[in-house]
Every structure is written in C-alpha cells, then in structure tokens.
Coordinates of C-alpha atoms in Angstrom, one line a residue:
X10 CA -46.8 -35.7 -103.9
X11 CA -47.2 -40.0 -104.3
X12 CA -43.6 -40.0 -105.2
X13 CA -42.7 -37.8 -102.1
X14 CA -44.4 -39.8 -99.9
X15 CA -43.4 -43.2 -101.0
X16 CA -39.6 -41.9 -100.4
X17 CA -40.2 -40.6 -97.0
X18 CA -41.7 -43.8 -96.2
X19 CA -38.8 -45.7 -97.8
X20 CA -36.1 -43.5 -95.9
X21 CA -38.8 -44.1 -92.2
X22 CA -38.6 -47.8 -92.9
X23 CA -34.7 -47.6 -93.5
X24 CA -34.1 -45.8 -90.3
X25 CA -36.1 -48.2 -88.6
X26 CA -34.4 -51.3 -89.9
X27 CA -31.3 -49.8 -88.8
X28 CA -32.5 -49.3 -85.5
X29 CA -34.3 -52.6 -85.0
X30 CA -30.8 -54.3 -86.2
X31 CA -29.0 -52.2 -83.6
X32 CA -31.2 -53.2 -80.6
X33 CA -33.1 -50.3 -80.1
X34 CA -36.3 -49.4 -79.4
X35 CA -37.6 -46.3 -80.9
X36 CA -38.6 -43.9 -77.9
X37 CA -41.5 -42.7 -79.8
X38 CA -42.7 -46.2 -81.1
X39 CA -46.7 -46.6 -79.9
X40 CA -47.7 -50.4 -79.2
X41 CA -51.2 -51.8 -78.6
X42 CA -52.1 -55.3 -77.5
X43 CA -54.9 -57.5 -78.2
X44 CA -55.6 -60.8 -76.2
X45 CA -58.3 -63.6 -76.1
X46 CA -59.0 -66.5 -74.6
X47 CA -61.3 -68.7 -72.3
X48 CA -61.8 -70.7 -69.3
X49 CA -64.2 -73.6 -69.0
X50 CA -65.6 -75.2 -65.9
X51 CA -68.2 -77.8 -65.2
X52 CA -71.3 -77.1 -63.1
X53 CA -73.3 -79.3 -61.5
X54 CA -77.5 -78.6 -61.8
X55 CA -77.5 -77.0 -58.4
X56 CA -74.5 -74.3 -59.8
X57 CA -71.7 -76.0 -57.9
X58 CA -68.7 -76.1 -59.4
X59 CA -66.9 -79.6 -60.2
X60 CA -63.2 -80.7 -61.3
X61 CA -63.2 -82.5 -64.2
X62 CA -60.0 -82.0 -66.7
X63 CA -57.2 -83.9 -67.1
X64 CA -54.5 -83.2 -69.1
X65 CA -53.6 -86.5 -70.9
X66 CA -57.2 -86.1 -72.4
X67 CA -57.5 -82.6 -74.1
X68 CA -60.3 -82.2 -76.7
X69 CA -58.2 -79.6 -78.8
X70 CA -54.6 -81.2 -79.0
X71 CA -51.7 -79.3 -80.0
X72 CA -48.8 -79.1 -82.4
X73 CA -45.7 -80.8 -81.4
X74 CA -43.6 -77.9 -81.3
X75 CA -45.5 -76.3 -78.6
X76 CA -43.9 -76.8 -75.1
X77 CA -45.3 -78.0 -71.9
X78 CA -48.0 -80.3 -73.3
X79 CA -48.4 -83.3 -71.2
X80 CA -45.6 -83.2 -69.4
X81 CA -46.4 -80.0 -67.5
X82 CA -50.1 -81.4 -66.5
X83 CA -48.7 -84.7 -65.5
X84 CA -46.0 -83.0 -63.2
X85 CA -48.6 -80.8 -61.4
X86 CA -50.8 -83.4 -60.6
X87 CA -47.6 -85.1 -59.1
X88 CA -47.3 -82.2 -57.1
X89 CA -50.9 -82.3 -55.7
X90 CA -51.0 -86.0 -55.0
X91 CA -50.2 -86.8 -51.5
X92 CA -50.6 -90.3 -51.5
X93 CA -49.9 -91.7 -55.4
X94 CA -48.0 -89.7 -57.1
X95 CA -48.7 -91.4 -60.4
X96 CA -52.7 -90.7 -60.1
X97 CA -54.3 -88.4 -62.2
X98 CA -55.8 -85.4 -60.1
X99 CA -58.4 -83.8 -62.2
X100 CA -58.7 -79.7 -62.0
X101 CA -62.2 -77.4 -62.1
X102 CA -60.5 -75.1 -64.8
X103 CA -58.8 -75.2 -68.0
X104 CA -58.1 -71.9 -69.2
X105 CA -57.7 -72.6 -72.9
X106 CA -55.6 -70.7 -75.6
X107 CA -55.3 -67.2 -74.7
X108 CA -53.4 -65.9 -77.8
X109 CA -51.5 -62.3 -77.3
X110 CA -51.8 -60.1 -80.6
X111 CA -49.0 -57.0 -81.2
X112 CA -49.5 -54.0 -82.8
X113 CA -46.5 -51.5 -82.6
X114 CA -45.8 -48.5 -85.1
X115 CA -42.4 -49.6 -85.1
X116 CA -39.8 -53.0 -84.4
X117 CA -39.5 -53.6 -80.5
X118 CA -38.4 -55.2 -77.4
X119 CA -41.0 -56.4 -75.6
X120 CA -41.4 -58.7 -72.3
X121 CA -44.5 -60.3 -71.1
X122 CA -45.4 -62.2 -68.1
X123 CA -48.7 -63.7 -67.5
X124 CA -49.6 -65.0 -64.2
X125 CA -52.1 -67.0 -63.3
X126 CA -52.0 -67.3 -59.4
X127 CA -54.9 -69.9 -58.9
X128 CA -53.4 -72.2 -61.1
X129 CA -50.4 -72.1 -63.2
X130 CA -49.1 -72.0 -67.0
X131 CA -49.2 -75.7 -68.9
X132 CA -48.3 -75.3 -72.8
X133 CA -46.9 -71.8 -74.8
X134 CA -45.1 -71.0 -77.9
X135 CA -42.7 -69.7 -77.8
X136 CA -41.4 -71.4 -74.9
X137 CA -41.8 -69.4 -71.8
X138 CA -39.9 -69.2 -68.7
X139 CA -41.7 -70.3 -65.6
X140 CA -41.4 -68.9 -61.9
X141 CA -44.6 -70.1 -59.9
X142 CA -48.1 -69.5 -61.4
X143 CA -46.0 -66.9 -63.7
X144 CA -45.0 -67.6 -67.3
X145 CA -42.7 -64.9 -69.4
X146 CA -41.9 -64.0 -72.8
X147 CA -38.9 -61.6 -74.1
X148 CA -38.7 -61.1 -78.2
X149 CA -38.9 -58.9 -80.7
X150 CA -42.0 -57.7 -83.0
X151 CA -41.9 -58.4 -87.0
X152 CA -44.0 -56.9 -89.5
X153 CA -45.1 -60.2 -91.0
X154 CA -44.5 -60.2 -94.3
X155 CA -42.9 -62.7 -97.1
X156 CA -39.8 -63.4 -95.9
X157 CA -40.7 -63.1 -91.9
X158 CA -43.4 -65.4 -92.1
X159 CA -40.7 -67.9 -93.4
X160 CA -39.9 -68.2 -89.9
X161 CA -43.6 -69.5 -88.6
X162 CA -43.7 -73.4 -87.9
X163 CA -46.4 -75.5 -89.8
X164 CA -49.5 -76.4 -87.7
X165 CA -51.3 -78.1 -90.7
X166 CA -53.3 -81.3 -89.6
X167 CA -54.9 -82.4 -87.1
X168 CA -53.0 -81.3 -84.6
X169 CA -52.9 -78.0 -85.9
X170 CA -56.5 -77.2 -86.5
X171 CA -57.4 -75.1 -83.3
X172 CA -54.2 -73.6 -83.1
X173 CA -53.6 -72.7 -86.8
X174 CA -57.4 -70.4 -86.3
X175 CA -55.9 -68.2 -84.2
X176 CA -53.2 -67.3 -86.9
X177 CA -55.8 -65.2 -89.2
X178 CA -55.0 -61.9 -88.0
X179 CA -52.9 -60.6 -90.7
X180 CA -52.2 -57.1 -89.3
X181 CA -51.1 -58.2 -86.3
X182 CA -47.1 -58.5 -86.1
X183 CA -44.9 -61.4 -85.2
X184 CA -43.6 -62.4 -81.9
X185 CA -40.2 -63.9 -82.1
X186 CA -38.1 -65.3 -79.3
X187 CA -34.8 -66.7 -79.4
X188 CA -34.0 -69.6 -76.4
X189 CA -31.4 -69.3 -74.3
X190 CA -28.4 -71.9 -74.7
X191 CA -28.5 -74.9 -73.6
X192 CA -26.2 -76.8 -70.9
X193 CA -24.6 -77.8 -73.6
X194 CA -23.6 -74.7 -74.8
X195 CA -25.7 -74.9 -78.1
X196 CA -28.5 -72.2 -79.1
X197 CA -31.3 -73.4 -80.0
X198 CA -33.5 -72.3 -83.1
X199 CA -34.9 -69.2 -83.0
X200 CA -39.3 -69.5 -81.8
X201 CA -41.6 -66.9 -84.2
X202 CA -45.3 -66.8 -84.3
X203 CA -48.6 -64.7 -85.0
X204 CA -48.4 -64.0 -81.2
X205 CA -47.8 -65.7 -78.3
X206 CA -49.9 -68.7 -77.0
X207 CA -50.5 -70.4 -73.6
X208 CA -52.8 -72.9 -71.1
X209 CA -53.1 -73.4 -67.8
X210 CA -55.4 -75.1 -65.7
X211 CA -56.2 -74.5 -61.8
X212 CA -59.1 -74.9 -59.1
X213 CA -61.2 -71.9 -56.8
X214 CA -61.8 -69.9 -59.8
X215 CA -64.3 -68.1 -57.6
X216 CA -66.5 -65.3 -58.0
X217 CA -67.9 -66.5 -61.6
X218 CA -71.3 -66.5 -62.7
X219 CA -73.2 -69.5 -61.7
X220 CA -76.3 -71.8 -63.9
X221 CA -78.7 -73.6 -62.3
X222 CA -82.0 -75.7 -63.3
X223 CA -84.4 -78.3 -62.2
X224 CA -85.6 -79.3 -65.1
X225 CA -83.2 -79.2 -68.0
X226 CA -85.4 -76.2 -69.5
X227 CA -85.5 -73.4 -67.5
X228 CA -82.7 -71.9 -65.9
X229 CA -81.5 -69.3 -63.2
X230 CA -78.2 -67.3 -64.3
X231 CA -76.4 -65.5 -61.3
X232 CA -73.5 -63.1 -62.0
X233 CA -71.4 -63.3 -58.9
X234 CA -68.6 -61.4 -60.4
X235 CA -68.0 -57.7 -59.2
X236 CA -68.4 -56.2 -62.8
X237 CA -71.2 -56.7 -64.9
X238 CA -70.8 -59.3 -67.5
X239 CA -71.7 -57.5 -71.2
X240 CA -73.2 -60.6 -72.8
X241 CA -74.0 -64.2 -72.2
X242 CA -74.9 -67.1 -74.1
X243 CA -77.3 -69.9 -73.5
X244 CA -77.0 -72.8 -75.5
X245 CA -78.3 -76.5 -75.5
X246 CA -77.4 -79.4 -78.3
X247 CA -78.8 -82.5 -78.6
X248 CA -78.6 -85.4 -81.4
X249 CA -77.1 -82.4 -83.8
X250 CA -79.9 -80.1 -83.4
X251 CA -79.6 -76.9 -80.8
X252 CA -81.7 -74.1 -79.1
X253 CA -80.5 -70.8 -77.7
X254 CA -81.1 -67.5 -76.4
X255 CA -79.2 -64.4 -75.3
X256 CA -78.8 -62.8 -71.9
X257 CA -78.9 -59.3 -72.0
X258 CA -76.0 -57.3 -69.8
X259 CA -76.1 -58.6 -66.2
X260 CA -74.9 -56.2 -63.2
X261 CA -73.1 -58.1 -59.8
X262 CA -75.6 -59.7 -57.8
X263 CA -77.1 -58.5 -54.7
X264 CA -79.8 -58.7 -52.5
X265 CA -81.7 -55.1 -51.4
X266 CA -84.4 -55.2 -48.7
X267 CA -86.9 -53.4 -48.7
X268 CA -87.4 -51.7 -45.3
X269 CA -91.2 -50.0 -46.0
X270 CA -92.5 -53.4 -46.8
X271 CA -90.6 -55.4 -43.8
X272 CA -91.8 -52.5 -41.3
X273 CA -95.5 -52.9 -43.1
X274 CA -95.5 -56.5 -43.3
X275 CA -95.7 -57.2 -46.9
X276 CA -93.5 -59.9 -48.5
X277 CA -91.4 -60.5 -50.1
X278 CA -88.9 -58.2 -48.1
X279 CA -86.4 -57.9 -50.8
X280 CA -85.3 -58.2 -54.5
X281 CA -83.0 -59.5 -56.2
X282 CA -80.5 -58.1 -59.1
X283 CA -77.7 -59.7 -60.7
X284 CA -80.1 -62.9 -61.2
X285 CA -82.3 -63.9 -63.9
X286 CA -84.3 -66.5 -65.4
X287 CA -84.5 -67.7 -68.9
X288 CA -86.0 -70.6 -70.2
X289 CA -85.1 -72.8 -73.4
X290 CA -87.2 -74.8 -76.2
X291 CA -86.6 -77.8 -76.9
X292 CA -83.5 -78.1 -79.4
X293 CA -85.5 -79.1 -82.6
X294 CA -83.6 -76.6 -85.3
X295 CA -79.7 -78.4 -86.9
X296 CA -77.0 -76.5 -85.5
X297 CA -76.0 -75.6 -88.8
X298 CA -79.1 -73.3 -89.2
X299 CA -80.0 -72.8 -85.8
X300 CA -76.4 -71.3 -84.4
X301 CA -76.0 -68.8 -87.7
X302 CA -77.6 -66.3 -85.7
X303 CA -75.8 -67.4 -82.3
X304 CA -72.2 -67.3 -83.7
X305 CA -72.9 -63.7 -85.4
X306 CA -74.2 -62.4 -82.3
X307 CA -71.2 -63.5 -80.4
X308 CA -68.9 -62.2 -82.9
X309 CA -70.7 -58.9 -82.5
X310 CA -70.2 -58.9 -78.7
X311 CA -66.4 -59.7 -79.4
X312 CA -65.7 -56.6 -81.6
X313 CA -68.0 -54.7 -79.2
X314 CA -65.6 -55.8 -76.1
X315 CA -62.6 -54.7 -77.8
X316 CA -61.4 -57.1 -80.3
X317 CA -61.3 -56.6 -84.3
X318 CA -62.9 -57.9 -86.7
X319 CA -60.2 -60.4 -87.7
X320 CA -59.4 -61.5 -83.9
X321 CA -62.9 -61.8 -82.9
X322 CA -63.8 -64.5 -86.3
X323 CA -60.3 -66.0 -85.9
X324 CA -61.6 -67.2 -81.2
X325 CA -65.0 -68.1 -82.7
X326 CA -63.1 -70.3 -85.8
X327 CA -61.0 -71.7 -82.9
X328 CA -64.1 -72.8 -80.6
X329 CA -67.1 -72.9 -83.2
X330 CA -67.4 -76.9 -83.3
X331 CA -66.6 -77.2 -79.1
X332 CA -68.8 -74.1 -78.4
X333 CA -71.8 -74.7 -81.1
X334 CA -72.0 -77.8 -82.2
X335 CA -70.9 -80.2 -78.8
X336 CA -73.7 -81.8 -77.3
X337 CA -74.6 -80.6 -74.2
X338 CA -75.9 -77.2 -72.0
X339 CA -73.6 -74.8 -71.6
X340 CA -73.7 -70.8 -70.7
X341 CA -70.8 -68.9 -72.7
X342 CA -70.3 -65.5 -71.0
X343 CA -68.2 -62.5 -72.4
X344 CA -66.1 -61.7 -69.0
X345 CA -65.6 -58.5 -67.9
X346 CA -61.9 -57.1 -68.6
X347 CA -61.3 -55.9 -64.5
X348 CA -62.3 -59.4 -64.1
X349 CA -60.1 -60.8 -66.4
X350 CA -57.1 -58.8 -65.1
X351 CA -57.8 -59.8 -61.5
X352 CA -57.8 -63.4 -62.1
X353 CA -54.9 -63.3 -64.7
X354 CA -52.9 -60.3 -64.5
X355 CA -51.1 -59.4 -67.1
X356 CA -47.5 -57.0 -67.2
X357 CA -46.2 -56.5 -70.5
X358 CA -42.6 -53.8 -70.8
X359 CA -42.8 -51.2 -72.3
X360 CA -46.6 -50.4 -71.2
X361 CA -48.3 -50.1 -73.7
X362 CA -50.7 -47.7 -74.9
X363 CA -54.0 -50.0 -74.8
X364 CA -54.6 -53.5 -73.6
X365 CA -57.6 -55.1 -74.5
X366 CA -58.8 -58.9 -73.0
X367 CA -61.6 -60.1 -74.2
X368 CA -62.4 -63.9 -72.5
X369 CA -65.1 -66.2 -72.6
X370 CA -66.0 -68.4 -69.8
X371 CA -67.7 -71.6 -70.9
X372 CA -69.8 -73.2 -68.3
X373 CA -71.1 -76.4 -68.7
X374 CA -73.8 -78.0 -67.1
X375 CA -74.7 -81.4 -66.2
X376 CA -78.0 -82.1 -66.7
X377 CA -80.7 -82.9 -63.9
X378 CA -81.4 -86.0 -66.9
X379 CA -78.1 -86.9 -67.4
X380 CA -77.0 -86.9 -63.7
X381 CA -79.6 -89.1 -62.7
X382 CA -79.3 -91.3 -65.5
X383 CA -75.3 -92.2 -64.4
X384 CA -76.4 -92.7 -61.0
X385 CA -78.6 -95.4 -62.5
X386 CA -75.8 -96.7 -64.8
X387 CA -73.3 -96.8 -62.3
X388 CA -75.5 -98.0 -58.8
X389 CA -77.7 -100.8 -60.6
X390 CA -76.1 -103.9 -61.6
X391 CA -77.9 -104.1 -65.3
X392 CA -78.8 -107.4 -67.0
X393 CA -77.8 -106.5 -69.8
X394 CA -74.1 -104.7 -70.0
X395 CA -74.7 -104.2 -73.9
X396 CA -77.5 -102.2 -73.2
X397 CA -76.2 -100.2 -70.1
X398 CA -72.6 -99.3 -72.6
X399 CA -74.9 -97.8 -75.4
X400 CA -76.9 -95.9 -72.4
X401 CA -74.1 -94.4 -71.5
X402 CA -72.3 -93.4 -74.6
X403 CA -75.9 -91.8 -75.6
X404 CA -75.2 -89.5 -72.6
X405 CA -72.1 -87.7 -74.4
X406 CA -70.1 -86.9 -71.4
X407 CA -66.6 -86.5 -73.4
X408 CA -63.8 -84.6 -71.9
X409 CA -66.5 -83.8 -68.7
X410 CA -66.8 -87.7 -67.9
X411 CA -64.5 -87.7 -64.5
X412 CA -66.4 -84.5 -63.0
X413 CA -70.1 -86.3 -64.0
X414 CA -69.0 -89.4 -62.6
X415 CA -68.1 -87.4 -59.4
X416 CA -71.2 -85.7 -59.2
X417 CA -72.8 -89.0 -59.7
X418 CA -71.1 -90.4 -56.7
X419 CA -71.8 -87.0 -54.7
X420 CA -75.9 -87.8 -55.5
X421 CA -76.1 -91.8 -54.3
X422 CA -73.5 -90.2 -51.4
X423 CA -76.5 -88.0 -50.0
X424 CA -79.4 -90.9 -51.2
X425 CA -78.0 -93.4 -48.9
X426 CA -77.4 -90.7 -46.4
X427 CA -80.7 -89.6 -46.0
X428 CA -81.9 -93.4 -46.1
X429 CA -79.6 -94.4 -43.3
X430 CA -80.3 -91.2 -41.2
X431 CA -84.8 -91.9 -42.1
X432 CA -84.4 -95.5 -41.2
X433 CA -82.3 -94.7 -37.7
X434 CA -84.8 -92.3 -36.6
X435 CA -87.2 -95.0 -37.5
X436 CA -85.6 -97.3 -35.5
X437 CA -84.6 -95.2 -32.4
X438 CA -88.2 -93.9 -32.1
X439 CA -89.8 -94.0 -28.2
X440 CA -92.0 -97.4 -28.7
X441 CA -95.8 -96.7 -27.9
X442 CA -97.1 -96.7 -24.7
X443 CA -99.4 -100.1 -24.0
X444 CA -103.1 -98.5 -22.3
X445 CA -103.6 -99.9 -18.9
X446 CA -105.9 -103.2 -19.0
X447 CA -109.5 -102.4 -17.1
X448 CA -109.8 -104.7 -13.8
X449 CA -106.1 -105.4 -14.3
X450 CA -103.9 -105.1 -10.5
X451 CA -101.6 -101.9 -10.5

C-alpha cells in the first residue's frame, strides 16, 4: 500500500509539473492566503492623532533589492507640498510590512492588488505595478524546496534583519514574478520570495481606537472602530525595564441613555460601552523577564485571529525589539479583519478559498511627562545647552521626534493663547465706578 501511494503521488506531481510548465492552472487546485501586518500612529495624551513619519528616517530599513524605498516617500511628499517641493511632509501612518503568505494544493497563476485608498503603496518585492493608492502583483506559486529556494535574494545583515523574520514560514509557497521588459527591450531577472511584501504610509486613518491619560499611569482606551477589537496590548518601557497589562475584547463604542433615570432624575443619564479604563505600575521588571508573558499572549491572540503557528512567531520576531523593548507607551491592538478589509481592501484572482488578515495597530503615546518636558526644552532659553541636549535625548523620542515636536508647538500655541486672551479681558474690563464725594456740587 506505501509503495502504491508513493507512485500515485509521483505520477500527481508529474501531471502537475506538466501543467504548471504549460501555463495552466489546475481547475480544481484549492488556494488559501494568509496575510499580516501593522499600522502605527502617534497619539497625543488627549487621543488626537499626530503625523510624525518620514520616510528618509525608517526605524526598520530594508534590503536593497526591494523597490520603492526612499524614492517613492520622497516623491509623495513632493506631491503634497504646495509651496517647497523639496520639504519633507511628515504623514500620521506608516503601515509597515504586510507580508502575503500562499498556500495552494497545486502550481498557479495568481494576481493581487492591494489598495490602500487613504494613502498609497511605498516599497514591495517583488516589484509591483502601481495605479493610484493600488499596487499589483501577477506570478506564479513554487513549492519551496532545494532548488526553488535558489531563486530567493539574500537579506542577511543589517538591512535584512526585519525583513529576513518574515521568511520562517516554511510551508508556505513562493511567489515568483517575472518583470516586464524594459525600454530597452531587455528582461529583467526573474523576482521570487517567501511571499509578497509592501509599505505604505497615509493620513485620516479614521475610526481607530483612541488612548488617553493625564497622568502617564492610568489610561482610558476607546474602540471607535465598528467591530470589536479581539485583544489589545498595553505596554510602557522605561530605562530597559517595562510594565503591561491586557485588555480584554472591546465591542464599538457607544453611548445608551437611560430614559427611566433621565425621566426620574437620577444621574448619570447614560453609560458608556466600547470604553474602558486600565491603569499601569510603574515599569520596575527588565523587559527581558517582564514581556515573556506579553509576547506569548500576543502570539496566542495571533494564532487565535487566524494565523499559524509559524506566521504568527515569524510578525512578533519581526517587531519584538520595536514593540517590547522601545522605550515609550504604546497600545498594540489585534484589528478586526472587516476592519482591516475596509481600510485596505484586498482582491486576489482566482478567489481564493479563505483569506485571513491579521494586523496590529501600534499606537503610541506621548506622554503628559514627556510633552511638557519639550515645551520646556524648546520655549526656555537654557543656560546650560549641554545640560538641555542630554535632557532631551533622555526623553527617547526616535522615529516619533517631528510629531512630539509638533505637539509641543500645538501646547505653548494654546499657553500663549489663553494668556493673551486672560490678559485682554483684563485689560478691556469696565474701570470701577469712583463713589460720589459727600458735600461735593453735582
């Protein structure tokens, strides 16, 4: 019965090598798709939402023989400048290595297009064609094996250490595209990977979930998504040491009144869903020890979301030092997939038999500490420079320094409104009226 089997097998494999190097796709071939990925924005303490990236300064650079680095930032900000076209316009998202995983039964034809319509598509391998916010892929699907993987670039060094993570799915097949000519008439190499990659940034990435605080220790976390968001993350590390706690499934906010105690007089009128509040310690544990439990408890909501086992070790391998071990506050929140496929929608031909999305938004938050402390920095002339430099590198702003700096601005901004608008009601006040004088003539 082995030996039966193993020459079936041999012949199905035969039949579908013969196929695959004719050009056609099996009619009963069965494909599934797997995809991660994130978007991270920067929140100010009162939840509002901030631009901050720019392109010539990513935290996670890339291998040189992905496409669209730099160049396609630099060209959009062009496009946004009105006045200079060489300034650099920052942007409130960066949607950050979604990776597409295949799974067919068989060798394919497949086409994707991802489109991102409130922003647009920066870097991908294998090159993609662009239309718009759009970005499209059309290849074939490998079984990876010893002589196909041949055909995958090196991403070793530093250039290559997020991007090489996503690689450790090994059942997942290869995506392999091969350019069109150039002007020139020459055809270039063919492009293979473990799947497909791409970025993008944007702005109005609305209906998100929102973090805000007063005090840098406890915090209200809104959903103001349609769907409810599965699991969320809050996380804040300081000096190498970090504290965190889970939020447990949170439905859309809303506000419901309650009618028997507005007609009886009783407050308050109403409650609230959708919000909650959670408070942190203070981060005294080394993120080594103290984010064991963190990272397994996000891998967990991974799988649980849709991803395997592989896939979901392979997002948190990609983002476990930016994510765990970057100082800072941050929320990171498993989206909803109907979210997902609203704000990125996804069309891949043929349709296949199950799509899966799992994304994580990243929402930093500048602290109420750290906000007021650059207002300091950057309103008061200091006495001593040296000083006010090592202040401000203690702060840690990183890749979120142009949207703090903002914020900063935005504080002073309203300061030195409200003094201006106290001190003219001050002045324009109706002077006292003197009392009449006794025995003095009217």
């Amino acid at each position: 019965m082995t030996v039966y089997a193993g020459v079936m097998r041999t012949r199905y494999l035969s039949t579908l090598a013969v196929a695959f190097a004719a050009g056609i796709t099996l009619s009963h071939a069965k494909l599934t798709v797997h995809e991660w990925g994130t978007f991270t924005v920067l929140q100010a303490p009162d939840g509002s939402t901030l631009t901050w990236y720019l392109g010539q300064n990513d935290v996670s650079p890339l291998p040189e023989f992905v496409t669209g680095t730099k160049a396609e930032l630099a060209a959009a900000a062009a496009r946004r400048q009105s006045q200079k076209a060489s300034a650099v316009i920052p942007y409130a998202i960066r949607m950050e290595t979604p990776v597409l995983y295949f799974y067919p039964d068989a060798p394919m034809e497949v086409k994707v297009t991802a489109d991102f319509p409130q922003g647009f598509v920066s870097e991908t391998y294998p090159h993609a064609s662009k239309k718009g916010s759009a970005a499209s892929w059309q290849g074939s699907l490998l079984q990876a094996n010893a002589e196909t993987l041949k055909m995958v670039p090196n991403a070793d060094g530093p250039l290559g250490r997020h991007y090489a993570a996503a690689r450790a799915v090994p059942d997942a097949w290869l995506f392999r595209q091969q350019p069109a000519a150039t002007e020139g008439g020459k055809t270039p190499p063919a492009e293979t990977d473990h799947f497909i990659f791409y970025r993008g940034a944007g702005n109005n990435l609305s209906r998100m979930i929102t973090a805000t605080t007063g005090d840098d220790r406890s915090f209200q976390i809104t959903n103001r998504s349609p769907e409810t968001v599965p699991a969320m993350f809050l996380l804040h590390v300081a000096d190498g040491k970090s504290a965190w706690k889970r939020i447990e499934p949170l439905a859309p906010y809303k506000m419901i009144f309650d009618q028997e105690a507005m007609r009886k007089g009783k407050q308050p009128f109403y409650r609230e869903e959708g919000r909650v509040a959670v408070s942190l310690p203070d981060a005294s544990e080394p993120c080594a020890t103290s984010t064991a439990g963190l990272k397994s408890e996000m891998l967990a909501a991974l799988e649980k979301e849709g991803l395997t086992k592989a896939e979901a070790a392979a997002m948190v391998a990609t983002w476990d030092n930016l994510w765990f071990e970057e100082a800072g506050t941050r929320v990171l929140a498993v989206l909803p997939q109907p979210w997902v496929d609203a704000v990125l929608p996804l069309k891949i031909t043929p349709q296949p038999d199950a799509v899966e999305r799992v994304f994580v938004a990243r929402m930093e938050m500048i602290s109420v500490e750290h906000q007021n402390a650059l207002v300091d920095l950057l309103f008061k002339n200091p006495s001593d420079p040296v000083f006010a430099r090592e202040q401000l590198r203690k702060l840690s702003l990183g890749r979120f320094a142009s949207g703090a700096v903002d914020r900063a601005v935005a504080v002073k901004t309203r300061q030195v409104d409200a003094e201006m608008r106290a001190r003219f009601s001050e002045l324009n006040a109706s002077p006292p009226v003197a009392a009449p004088v006794v025995g003095s003539v009217q």
